[in-house]
Amino acid sequence: METWDLIQQWNLVLPPSRPTEAQLSLIKNQINVIDRSKSVAVLGSTPEFLDVFHEYDFRKIYVLEKNMNFYKAMLELRIFQKTEQVVEGDWLETLPNLKDHFSLILSDLTIGNVPYEKRNRFYRLITEALKEGGIFCDKVLTHVGQNLSVDSLIKKYSLLPLNLLYINYFSCEMLFCSELLDINNVVDTTLFYSILEERITNKRVRAFVQHAKKITPPDCLWYYGRKWEEVKTEYCPDLKLIDANDDELSSPYYKRLKFFTFIKKTG
């Protein structure tokens, strides 16, 4: 099974793994200046993004989605059940057919789904899919500085209450920001859980591990782990950065998570 077939309880997933109000506000600032008759797109099936597009009465909404099971599951978490144009398939295969098509593309943590060796091509295809003056809004988990110590995280969560908020934070910090990433520079949840189950003896933290599996299941793989300095040259090299913001201070991804806004300019 593919990674996104395994995500069965998206309703348990909380920000920053999903869009926040602050992130949506940044996006709405861009939406306000775009003609509602123009084509807009979401990379994946992010329900918050599709709801915003429908709320703002866009008439040509595209969903670029490889996994139709996940798209159908997300319908239950949406406010608006209106129809959009679904382009099914791998982004690297579908984007070449959509050159100069979109005035706005929205993306939420999609970079981790793209293998390192394919990113240069992927972000060039994003550029080509935008019209001149088109906007790309993206949320990216970057890795700057040292990864978090597993021992320090065990100590931290041994003192925290077991609830949905902190289970989400545990998943973010332990699986996506810790020194476990140093092993292979990817998030390999099966490997990570096996290491944690062997290493952790504290009952409270072991409970965090078990509950985290509902949010971030075993058998998943994401391409996070390489330092931002190593990968940033292949990220949107042909687009102009017009805005960059950090996540909220309270976020487990604070200083790692970035909200980027780019524009396509030619000539």
PDB file of C-alpha atoms in Angstrom:
ATOM      1  CA  MET A   1       0.000   0.000   0.000  1.00  0.00           C
ATOM      2  CA  GLU A   2       1.090   3.585  -0.632  1.00  0.00           C
ATOM      3  CA  THR A   3       1.699   6.002   2.219  1.00  0.00           C
ATOM      4  CA  TRP A   4      -1.544   7.917   1.712  1.00  0.00           C
ATOM      5  CA  ASP A   5      -3.631   4.731   1.661  1.00  0.00           C
ATOM      6  CA  LEU A   6      -2.510   4.195   5.248  1.00  0.00           C
ATOM      7  CA  ILE A   7      -3.759   7.549   6.545  1.00  0.00           C
ATOM      8  CA  GLN A   8      -7.172   6.444   7.792  1.00  0.00           C
ATOM      9  CA  GLN A   9      -7.884   8.951  10.580  1.00  0.00           C
ATOM     10  CA  TRP A  10      -7.152  12.380   9.149  1.00  0.00           C
ATOM     11  CA  ASN A  11      -9.786  13.798  11.493  1.00  0.00           C
ATOM     12  CA  LEU A  12      -7.284  13.178  14.327  1.00  0.00           C
ATOM     13  CA  VAL A  13      -4.542  15.164  12.601  1.00  0.00           C
ATOM     14  CA  LEU A  14      -4.108  18.704  13.917  1.00  0.00           C
ATOM     15  CA  PRO A  15      -2.050  21.733  12.839  1.00  0.00           C
ATOM     16  CA  PRO A  16       0.745  22.241  12.027  1.00  0.00           C
ATOM     17  CA  SER A  17       0.282  19.056   9.992  1.00  0.00           C
ATOM     18  CA  ARG A  18      -2.826  20.739   8.593  1.00  0.00           C
ATOM     19  CA  PRO A  19      -3.441  24.397   7.645  1.00  0.00           C
ATOM     20  CA  THR A  20      -3.866  26.901  10.458  1.00  0.00           C
ATOM     21  CA  GLU A  21      -6.014  30.029  10.546  1.00  0.00           C
ATOM     22  CA  ALA A  22      -2.853  32.131  10.172  1.00  0.00           C
ATOM     23  CA  GLN A  23      -1.802  30.176   7.089  1.00  0.00           C
ATOM     24  CA  LEU A  24      -5.244  30.490   5.521  1.00  0.00           C
ATOM     25  CA  SER A  25      -5.194  34.228   6.191  1.00  0.00           C
ATOM     26  CA  LEU A  26      -1.958  34.537   4.229  1.00  0.00           C
ATOM     27  CA  ILE A  27      -3.536  32.601   1.367  1.00  0.00           C
ATOM     28  CA  LYS A  28      -6.711  34.697   1.417  1.00  0.00           C
ATOM     29  CA  ASN A  29      -4.589  37.805   0.923  1.00  0.00           C
ATOM     30  CA  GLN A  30      -3.437  36.324  -2.388  1.00  0.00           C
ATOM     31  CA  ILE A  31      -6.881  35.061  -3.360  1.00  0.00           C
ATOM     32  CA  ASN A  32      -8.400  38.518  -3.020  1.00  0.00           C
ATOM     33  CA  VAL A  33      -6.580  39.804  -6.105  1.00  0.00           C
ATOM     34  CA  ILE A  34      -7.243  36.826  -8.395  1.00  0.00           C
ATOM     35  CA  ASP A  35     -10.053  36.793 -10.948  1.00  0.00           C
ATOM     36  CA  ARG A  36     -12.603  34.176  -9.848  1.00  0.00           C
ATOM     37  CA  SER A  37     -12.930  32.942 -13.432  1.00  0.00           C
ATOM     38  CA  LYS A  38      -9.258  31.892 -13.558  1.00  0.00           C
ATOM     39  CA  SER A  39      -8.100  28.328 -12.981  1.00  0.00           C
ATOM     40  CA  VAL A  40      -6.698  27.509  -9.535  1.00  0.00           C
ATOM     41  CA  ALA A  41      -5.323  24.256  -8.139  1.00  0.00           C
ATOM     42  CA  VAL A  42      -4.496  22.310  -5.001  1.00  0.00           C
ATOM     43  CA  LEU A  43      -1.606  19.855  -4.889  1.00  0.00           C
ATOM     44  CA  GLY A  44      -3.396  16.972  -3.212  1.00  0.00           C
ATOM     45  CA  SER A  45      -6.796  17.048  -1.530  1.00  0.00           C
ATOM     46  CA  THR A  46      -6.283  19.460   1.375  1.00  0.00           C
ATOM     47  CA  PRO A  47      -9.898  20.069   2.510  1.00  0.00           C
ATOM     48  CA  GLU A  48      -9.206  23.503   4.013  1.00  0.00           C
ATOM     49  CA  PHE A  49      -7.830  24.763   0.697  1.00  0.00           C
ATOM     50  CA  LEU A  50     -10.749  23.440  -1.345  1.00  0.00           C
ATOM     51  CA  ASP A  51     -13.235  24.966   1.077  1.00  0.00           C
ATOM     52  CA  VAL A  52     -11.542  28.356   0.729  1.00  0.00           C
ATOM     53  CA  PHE A  53     -11.642  28.167  -3.069  1.00  0.00           C
ATOM     54  CA  HIS A  54     -15.361  27.331  -3.004  1.00  0.00           C
ATOM     55  CA  GLU A  55     -16.048  29.954  -0.352  1.00  0.00           C
ATOM     56  CA  TYR A  56     -14.466  32.565  -2.619  1.00  0.00           C
ATOM     57  CA  ASP A  57     -16.553  31.366  -5.578  1.00  0.00           C
ATOM     58  CA  PHE A  58     -13.800  30.197  -7.890  1.00  0.00           C
ATOM     59  CA  ARG A  59     -15.375  28.435 -10.849  1.00  0.00           C
ATOM     60  CA  LYS A  60     -12.399  26.468 -12.193  1.00  0.00           C
ATOM     61  CA  ILE A  61     -10.939  24.507  -9.277  1.00  0.00           C
ATOM     62  CA  TYR A  62      -8.520  21.664  -9.941  1.00  0.00           C
ATOM     63  CA  VAL A  63      -7.399  18.929  -7.566  1.00  0.00           C
ATOM     64  CA  LEU A  64      -4.094  17.324  -8.554  1.00  0.00           C
ATOM     65  CA  GLU A  65      -4.283  13.996  -6.747  1.00  0.00           C
ATOM     66  CA  LYS A  66      -2.602  10.627  -7.192  1.00  0.00           C
ATOM     67  CA  ASN A  67      -4.618   8.769  -4.569  1.00  0.00           C
ATOM     68  CA  MET A  68      -8.363   8.855  -5.212  1.00  0.00           C
ATOM     69  CA  ASN A  69      -9.106   6.946  -2.016  1.00  0.00           C
ATOM     70  CA  PHE A  70      -7.609   9.804  -0.030  1.00  0.00           C
ATOM     71  CA  TYR A  71      -9.532  12.372  -2.088  1.00  0.00           C
ATOM     72  CA  LYS A  72     -12.811  10.574  -1.352  1.00  0.00           C
ATOM     73  CA  ALA A  73     -11.950  10.321   2.356  1.00  0.00           C
ATOM     74  CA  MET A  74     -11.323  14.074   2.510  1.00  0.00           C
ATOM     75  CA  LEU A  75     -14.816  14.808   1.180  1.00  0.00           C
ATOM     76  CA  GLU A  76     -16.178  13.969   4.634  1.00  0.00           C
ATOM     77  CA  LEU A  77     -14.029  16.676   6.217  1.00  0.00           C
ATOM     78  CA  ARG A  78     -15.104  19.477   3.899  1.00  0.00           C
ATOM     79  CA  ILE A  79     -17.688  22.196   4.381  1.00  0.00           C
ATOM     80  CA  PHE A  80     -18.510  22.558   0.690  1.00  0.00           C
ATOM     81  CA  GLN A  81     -19.379  19.429  -1.253  1.00  0.00           C
ATOM     82  CA  LYS A  82     -19.234  21.116  -4.630  1.00  0.00           C
ATOM     83  CA  THR A  83     -17.539  19.505  -7.584  1.00  0.00           C
ATOM     84  CA  GLU A  84     -14.058  20.364  -8.811  1.00  0.00           C
ATOM     85  CA  GLN A  85     -11.957  19.039 -11.679  1.00  0.00           C
ATOM     86  CA  VAL A  86      -9.859  16.139 -10.391  1.00  0.00           C
ATOM     87  CA  VAL A  87      -6.665  15.405 -12.312  1.00  0.00           C
ATOM     88  CA  GLU A  88      -5.679  11.932 -11.209  1.00  0.00           C
ATOM     89  CA  GLY A  89      -2.081  10.789 -11.356  1.00  0.00           C
ATOM     90  CA  ASP A  90       1.478  11.402 -10.259  1.00  0.00           C
ATOM     91  CA  TRP A  91       2.296  15.114 -10.324  1.00  0.00           C
ATOM     92  CA  LEU A  92       5.373  14.483 -12.420  1.00  0.00           C
ATOM     93  CA  GLU A  93       3.137  12.930 -15.066  1.00  0.00           C
ATOM     94  CA  THR A  94       0.106  15.240 -14.923  1.00  0.00           C
ATOM     95  CA  LEU A  95       1.747  18.666 -14.560  1.00  0.00           C
ATOM     96  CA  PRO A  96       3.396  18.571 -18.035  1.00  0.00           C
ATOM     97  CA  ASN A  97      -0.143  18.585 -19.495  1.00  0.00           C
ATOM     98  CA  LEU A  98      -1.083  21.750 -17.597  1.00  0.00           C
ATOM     99  CA  LYS A  99       1.421  24.318 -18.832  1.00  0.00           C
ATOM    100  CA  ASP A 100       0.454  27.994 -18.364  1.00  0.00           C
ATOM    101  CA  HIS A 101      -2.818  26.868 -16.807  1.00  0.00           C
ATOM    102  CA  PHE A 102      -3.119  28.200 -13.262  1.00  0.00           C
ATOM    103  CA  SER A 103      -3.271  31.613 -11.666  1.00  0.00           C
ATOM    104  CA  LEU A 104      -2.781  30.107  -8.202  1.00  0.00           C
ATOM    105  CA  ILE A 105      -1.484  26.785  -6.875  1.00  0.00           C
ATOM    106  CA  LEU A 106      -1.761  25.886  -3.186  1.00  0.00           C
ATOM    107  CA  SER A 107       0.458  23.322  -1.474  1.00  0.00           C
ATOM    108  CA  ASP A 108       0.605  22.074   2.109  1.00  0.00           C
ATOM    109  CA  LEU A 109       3.695  20.067   3.090  1.00  0.00           C
ATOM    110  CA  THR A 110       3.883  18.396  -0.319  1.00  0.00           C
ATOM    111  CA  ILE A 111       7.673  18.564  -0.559  1.00  0.00           C
ATOM    112  CA  GLY A 112       8.044  15.455   1.614  1.00  0.00           C
ATOM    113  CA  ASN A 113       6.167  13.389  -0.979  1.00  0.00           C
ATOM    114  CA  VAL A 114       8.705  14.159  -3.707  1.00  0.00           C
ATOM    115  CA  PRO A 115      11.931  12.090  -3.772  1.00  0.00           C
ATOM    116  CA  TYR A 116      15.057  14.218  -3.503  1.00  0.00           C
ATOM    117  CA  GLU A 117      16.269  13.273  -6.974  1.00  0.00           C
ATOM    118  CA  LYS A 118      12.989  14.375  -8.588  1.00  0.00           C
ATOM    119  CA  ARG A 119      12.579  17.755  -6.929  1.00  0.00           C
ATOM    120  CA  ASN A 120      14.397  19.833  -9.498  1.00  0.00           C
ATOM    121  CA  ARG A 121      12.037  18.631 -12.215  1.00  0.00           C
ATOM    122  CA  PHE A 122       8.990  18.838  -9.969  1.00  0.00           C
ATOM    123  CA  TYR A 123       9.434  22.505  -9.110  1.00  0.00           C
ATOM    124  CA  ARG A 124      10.193  23.386 -12.702  1.00  0.00           C
ATOM    125  CA  LEU A 125       6.898  21.746 -13.651  1.00  0.00           C
ATOM    126  CA  ILE A 126       5.135  23.823 -10.990  1.00  0.00           C
ATOM    127  CA  THR A 127       6.631  26.929 -12.581  1.00  0.00           C
ATOM    128  CA  GLU A 128       5.529  25.870 -16.048  1.00  0.00           C
ATOM    129  CA  ALA A 129       1.978  25.143 -14.833  1.00  0.00           C
ATOM    130  CA  LEU A 130       1.593  28.738 -13.623  1.00  0.00           C
ATOM    131  CA  LYS A 131       0.488  31.539 -15.905  1.00  0.00           C
ATOM    132  CA  GLU A 132       2.660  34.633 -16.038  1.00  0.00           C
ATOM    133  CA  GLY A 133       1.948  36.458 -12.785  1.00  0.00           C
ATOM    134  CA  GLY A 134       0.665  33.240 -11.238  1.00  0.00           C
ATOM    135  CA  ILE A 135       1.128  32.600  -7.517  1.00  0.00           C
ATOM    136  CA  PHE A 136       2.444  29.525  -5.703  1.00  0.00           C
ATOM    137  CA  CYS A 137       1.680  29.327  -1.962  1.00  0.00           C
ATOM    138  CA  ASP A 138       3.529  26.552  -0.174  1.00  0.00           C
ATOM    139  CA  LYS A 139       4.085  25.304   3.361  1.00  0.00           C
ATOM    140  CA  VAL A 140       7.465  23.636   3.774  1.00  0.00           C
ATOM    141  CA  LEU A 141       9.107  21.791   6.637  1.00  0.00           C
ATOM    142  CA  THR A 142      12.758  22.779   6.553  1.00  0.00           C
ATOM    143  CA  HIS A 143      15.546  21.300   8.633  1.00  0.00           C
ATOM    144  CA  VAL A 144      17.862  23.921  10.003  1.00  0.00           C
ATOM    145  CA  GLY A 145      20.387  23.358  12.752  1.00  0.00           C
ATOM    146  CA  GLN A 146      20.582  20.170  14.774  1.00  0.00           C
ATOM    147  CA  ASN A 147      17.784  17.646  14.885  1.00  0.00           C
ATOM    148  CA  LEU A 148      16.105  17.174  18.257  1.00  0.00           C
ATOM    149  CA  SER A 149      17.570  14.713  20.727  1.00  0.00           C
ATOM    150  CA  VAL A 150      15.439  11.596  21.195  1.00  0.00           C
ATOM    151  CA  ASP A 151      16.392  11.478  24.868  1.00  0.00           C
ATOM    152  CA  SER A 152      15.305  15.076  25.420  1.00  0.00           C
ATOM    153  CA  LEU A 153      11.980  14.367  23.724  1.00  0.00           C
ATOM    154  CA  ILE A 154      11.435  11.264  25.862  1.00  0.00           C
ATOM    155  CA  LYS A 155      11.997  13.398  28.950  1.00  0.00           C
ATOM    156  CA  LYS A 156       9.690  16.126  27.635  1.00  0.00           C
ATOM    157  CA  TYR A 157       6.755  13.826  26.864  1.00  0.00           C
ATOM    158  CA  SER A 158       7.155  11.869  30.091  1.00  0.00           C
ATOM    159  CA  LEU A 159       5.843  15.030  31.773  1.00  0.00           C
ATOM    160  CA  LEU A 160       2.987  15.895  29.385  1.00  0.00           C
ATOM    161  CA  PRO A 161      -0.638  14.753  29.503  1.00  0.00           C
ATOM    162  CA  LEU A 162      -1.696  12.177  26.951  1.00  0.00           C
ATOM    163  CA  ASN A 163      -4.209  14.002  24.768  1.00  0.00           C
ATOM    164  CA  LEU A 164      -4.798  14.606  21.078  1.00  0.00           C
ATOM    165  CA  LEU A 165      -2.866  17.870  20.971  1.00  0.00           C
ATOM    166  CA  TYR A 166       0.297  16.481  22.506  1.00  0.00           C
ATOM    167  CA  ILE A 167       0.044  13.234  20.552  1.00  0.00           C
ATOM    168  CA  ASN A 168       0.143  15.344  17.409  1.00  0.00           C
ATOM    169  CA  TYR A 169       3.076  17.321  18.745  1.00  0.00           C
ATOM    170  CA  PHE A 170       4.882  14.097  19.642  1.00  0.00           C
ATOM    171  CA  SER A 171       4.432  12.859  16.077  1.00  0.00           C
ATOM    172  CA  CYS A 172       5.765  16.139  14.685  1.00  0.00           C
ATOM    173  CA  GLU A 173       8.823  16.327  16.906  1.00  0.00           C
ATOM    174  CA  MET A 174       9.818  12.700  17.285  1.00  0.00           C
ATOM    175  CA  LEU A 175       9.118  11.468  13.767  1.00  0.00           C
ATOM    176  CA  PHE A 176       9.776  14.565  11.680  1.00  0.00           C
ATOM    177  CA  CYS A 177      12.330  16.614  13.632  1.00  0.00           C
ATOM    178  CA  SER A 178      14.415  14.261  15.757  1.00  0.00           C
ATOM    179  CA  GLU A 179      17.824  12.712  15.319  1.00  0.00           C
ATOM    180  CA  LEU A 180      16.079   9.622  13.942  1.00  0.00           C
ATOM    181  CA  LEU A 181      16.230  11.505  10.638  1.00  0.00           C
ATOM    182  CA  ASP A 182      20.000  11.226  10.702  1.00  0.00           C
ATOM    183  CA  ILE A 183      19.761   7.491   9.998  1.00  0.00           C
ATOM    184  CA  ASN A 184      18.723   7.682   6.326  1.00  0.00           C
ATOM    185  CA  ASN A 185      17.550  11.296   5.871  1.00  0.00           C
ATOM    186  CA  VAL A 186      13.957  10.131   5.430  1.00  0.00           C
ATOM    187  CA  VAL A 187      10.953   9.615   7.686  1.00  0.00           C
ATOM    188  CA  ASP A 188      10.617   5.837   7.780  1.00  0.00           C
ATOM    189  CA  THR A 189       7.831   5.282  10.283  1.00  0.00           C
ATOM    190  CA  THR A 190       8.221   1.513  10.549  1.00  0.00           C
ATOM    191  CA  LEU A 191      11.908   1.858  11.378  1.00  0.00           C
ATOM    192  CA  PHE A 192      11.329   4.772  13.734  1.00  0.00           C
ATOM    193  CA  TYR A 193       8.602   3.023  15.713  1.00  0.00           C
ATOM    194  CA  SER A 194      10.689  -0.141  16.056  1.00  0.00           C
ATOM    195  CA  ILE A 195      13.582   1.920  17.452  1.00  0.00           C
ATOM    196  CA  LEU A 196      11.332   3.819  19.854  1.00  0.00           C
ATOM    197  CA  GLU A 197       9.583   0.704  21.117  1.00  0.00           C
ATOM    198  CA  GLU A 198      12.932  -0.858  21.916  1.00  0.00           C
ATOM    199  CA  ARG A 199      14.407   2.282  23.418  1.00  0.00           C
ATOM    200  CA  ILE A 200      11.567   3.746  25.485  1.00  0.00           C
ATOM    201  CA  THR A 201      10.722   2.227  28.864  1.00  0.00           C
ATOM    202  CA  ASN A 202       8.618   5.057  30.315  1.00  0.00           C
ATOM    203  CA  LYS A 203       4.959   3.971  30.189  1.00  0.00           C
ATOM    204  CA  ARG A 204       3.630   7.444  29.441  1.00  0.00           C
ATOM    205  CA  VAL A 205       5.932   7.931  26.474  1.00  0.00           C
ATOM    206  CA  ARG A 206       5.239   4.403  25.225  1.00  0.00           C
ATOM    207  CA  ALA A 207       1.561   5.395  25.187  1.00  0.00           C
ATOM    208  CA  PHE A 208       2.450   8.428  23.063  1.00  0.00           C
ATOM    209  CA  VAL A 209       4.179   6.110  20.600  1.00  0.00           C
ATOM    210  CA  GLN A 210       1.131   3.857  20.289  1.00  0.00           C
ATOM    211  CA  HIS A 211      -1.334   6.707  19.846  1.00  0.00           C
ATOM    212  CA  ALA A 212       0.927   8.464  17.337  1.00  0.00           C
ATOM    213  CA  LYS A 213       0.425   5.480  15.030  1.00  0.00           C
ATOM    214  CA  LYS A 214      -3.186   6.570  14.507  1.00  0.00           C
ATOM    215  CA  ILE A 215      -1.937   9.894  13.143  1.00  0.00           C
ATOM    216  CA  THR A 216       1.274   8.780  11.448  1.00  0.00           C
ATOM    217  CA  PRO A 217       0.956   5.043  10.761  1.00  0.00           C
ATOM    218  CA  PRO A 218       3.750   2.503  10.293  1.00  0.00           C
ATOM    219  CA  ASP A 219       4.831   1.681   6.716  1.00  0.00           C
ATOM    220  CA  CYS A 220       4.893   5.349   5.685  1.00  0.00           C
ATOM    221  CA  LEU A 221       7.805   7.090   4.007  1.00  0.00           C
ATOM    222  CA  TRP A 222       8.394  10.795   3.518  1.00  0.00           C
ATOM    223  CA  TYR A 223      11.421  12.592   2.109  1.00  0.00           C
ATOM    224  CA  TYR A 224      12.314  14.800   5.044  1.00  0.00           C
ATOM    225  CA  GLY A 225      15.688  14.765   6.731  1.00  0.00           C
ATOM    226  CA  ARG A 226      18.258  16.459   4.547  1.00  0.00           C
ATOM    227  CA  LYS A 227      19.324  19.886   5.739  1.00  0.00           C
ATOM    228  CA  TRP A 228      17.631  22.849   4.086  1.00  0.00           C
ATOM    229  CA  GLU A 229      20.991  24.158   2.896  1.00  0.00           C
ATOM    230  CA  GLU A 230      21.388  20.973   0.848  1.00  0.00           C
ATOM    231  CA  VAL A 231      17.980  21.013  -0.829  1.00  0.00           C
ATOM    232  CA  LYS A 232      16.919  24.656  -1.125  1.00  0.00           C
ATOM    233  CA  THR A 233      18.709  25.255  -4.443  1.00  0.00           C
ATOM    234  CA  GLU A 234      16.267  22.873  -6.145  1.00  0.00           C
ATOM    235  CA  TYR A 235      13.218  24.472  -4.538  1.00  0.00           C
ATOM    236  CA  CYS A 236      11.395  26.867  -6.900  1.00  0.00           C
ATOM    237  CA  PRO A 237      14.580  28.184  -8.579  1.00  0.00           C
ATOM    238  CA  ASP A 238      12.633  29.911 -11.365  1.00  0.00           C
ATOM    239  CA  LEU A 239      10.019  31.646  -9.230  1.00  0.00           C
ATOM    240  CA  LYS A 240      10.390  34.945  -7.384  1.00  0.00           C
ATOM    241  CA  LEU A 241       9.886  34.815  -3.623  1.00  0.00           C
ATOM    242  CA  ILE A 242       7.530  37.591  -2.524  1.00  0.00           C
ATOM    243  CA  ASP A 243       6.748  36.542   1.057  1.00  0.00           C
ATOM    244  CA  ALA A 244       8.041  34.170   3.738  1.00  0.00           C
ATOM    245  CA  ASN A 245       6.645  33.628   7.223  1.00  0.00           C
ATOM    246  CA  ASP A 246       7.416  31.397  10.200  1.00  0.00           C
ATOM    247  CA  ASP A 247       4.897  29.208  11.932  1.00  0.00           C
ATOM    248  CA  GLU A 248       3.429  30.305  15.236  1.00  0.00           C
ATOM    249  CA  LEU A 249       5.656  30.408  18.331  1.00  0.00           C
ATOM    250  CA  SER A 250       3.672  27.627  20.012  1.00  0.00           C
ATOM    251  CA  SER A 251       4.104  25.244  17.063  1.00  0.00           C
ATOM    252  CA  PRO A 252       6.344  22.163  17.408  1.00  0.00           C
ATOM    253  CA  TYR A 253       7.694  23.162  13.990  1.00  0.00           C
ATOM    254  CA  TYR A 254       8.502  26.742  14.972  1.00  0.00           C
ATOM    255  CA  LYS A 255      11.575  28.013  13.075  1.00  0.00           C
ATOM    256  CA  ARG A 256      11.442  24.907  10.876  1.00  0.00           C
ATOM    257  CA  LEU A 257       8.114  25.430   9.149  1.00  0.00           C
ATOM    258  CA  LYS A 258       7.918  28.153   6.515  1.00  0.00           C
ATOM    259  CA  PHE A 259       5.045  29.686   4.570  1.00  0.00           C
ATOM    260  CA  PHE A 260       6.392  30.731   1.184  1.00  0.00           C
ATOM    261  CA  THR A 261       4.655  32.763  -1.515  1.00  0.00           C
ATOM    262  CA  PHE A 262       6.157  32.912  -5.001  1.00  0.00           C
ATOM    263  CA  ILE A 263       5.206  34.629  -8.235  1.00  0.00           C
ATOM    264  CA  LYS A 264       6.002  33.667 -11.807  1.00  0.00           C
ATOM    265  CA  LYS A 265       7.589  36.502 -13.725  1.00  0.00           C
ATOM    266  CA  THR A 266       9.009  36.290 -17.220  1.00  0.00           C
ATOM    267  CA  GLY A 267      11.327  38.541 -19.137  1.00  0.00           C
TER     268      GLY A 267
END
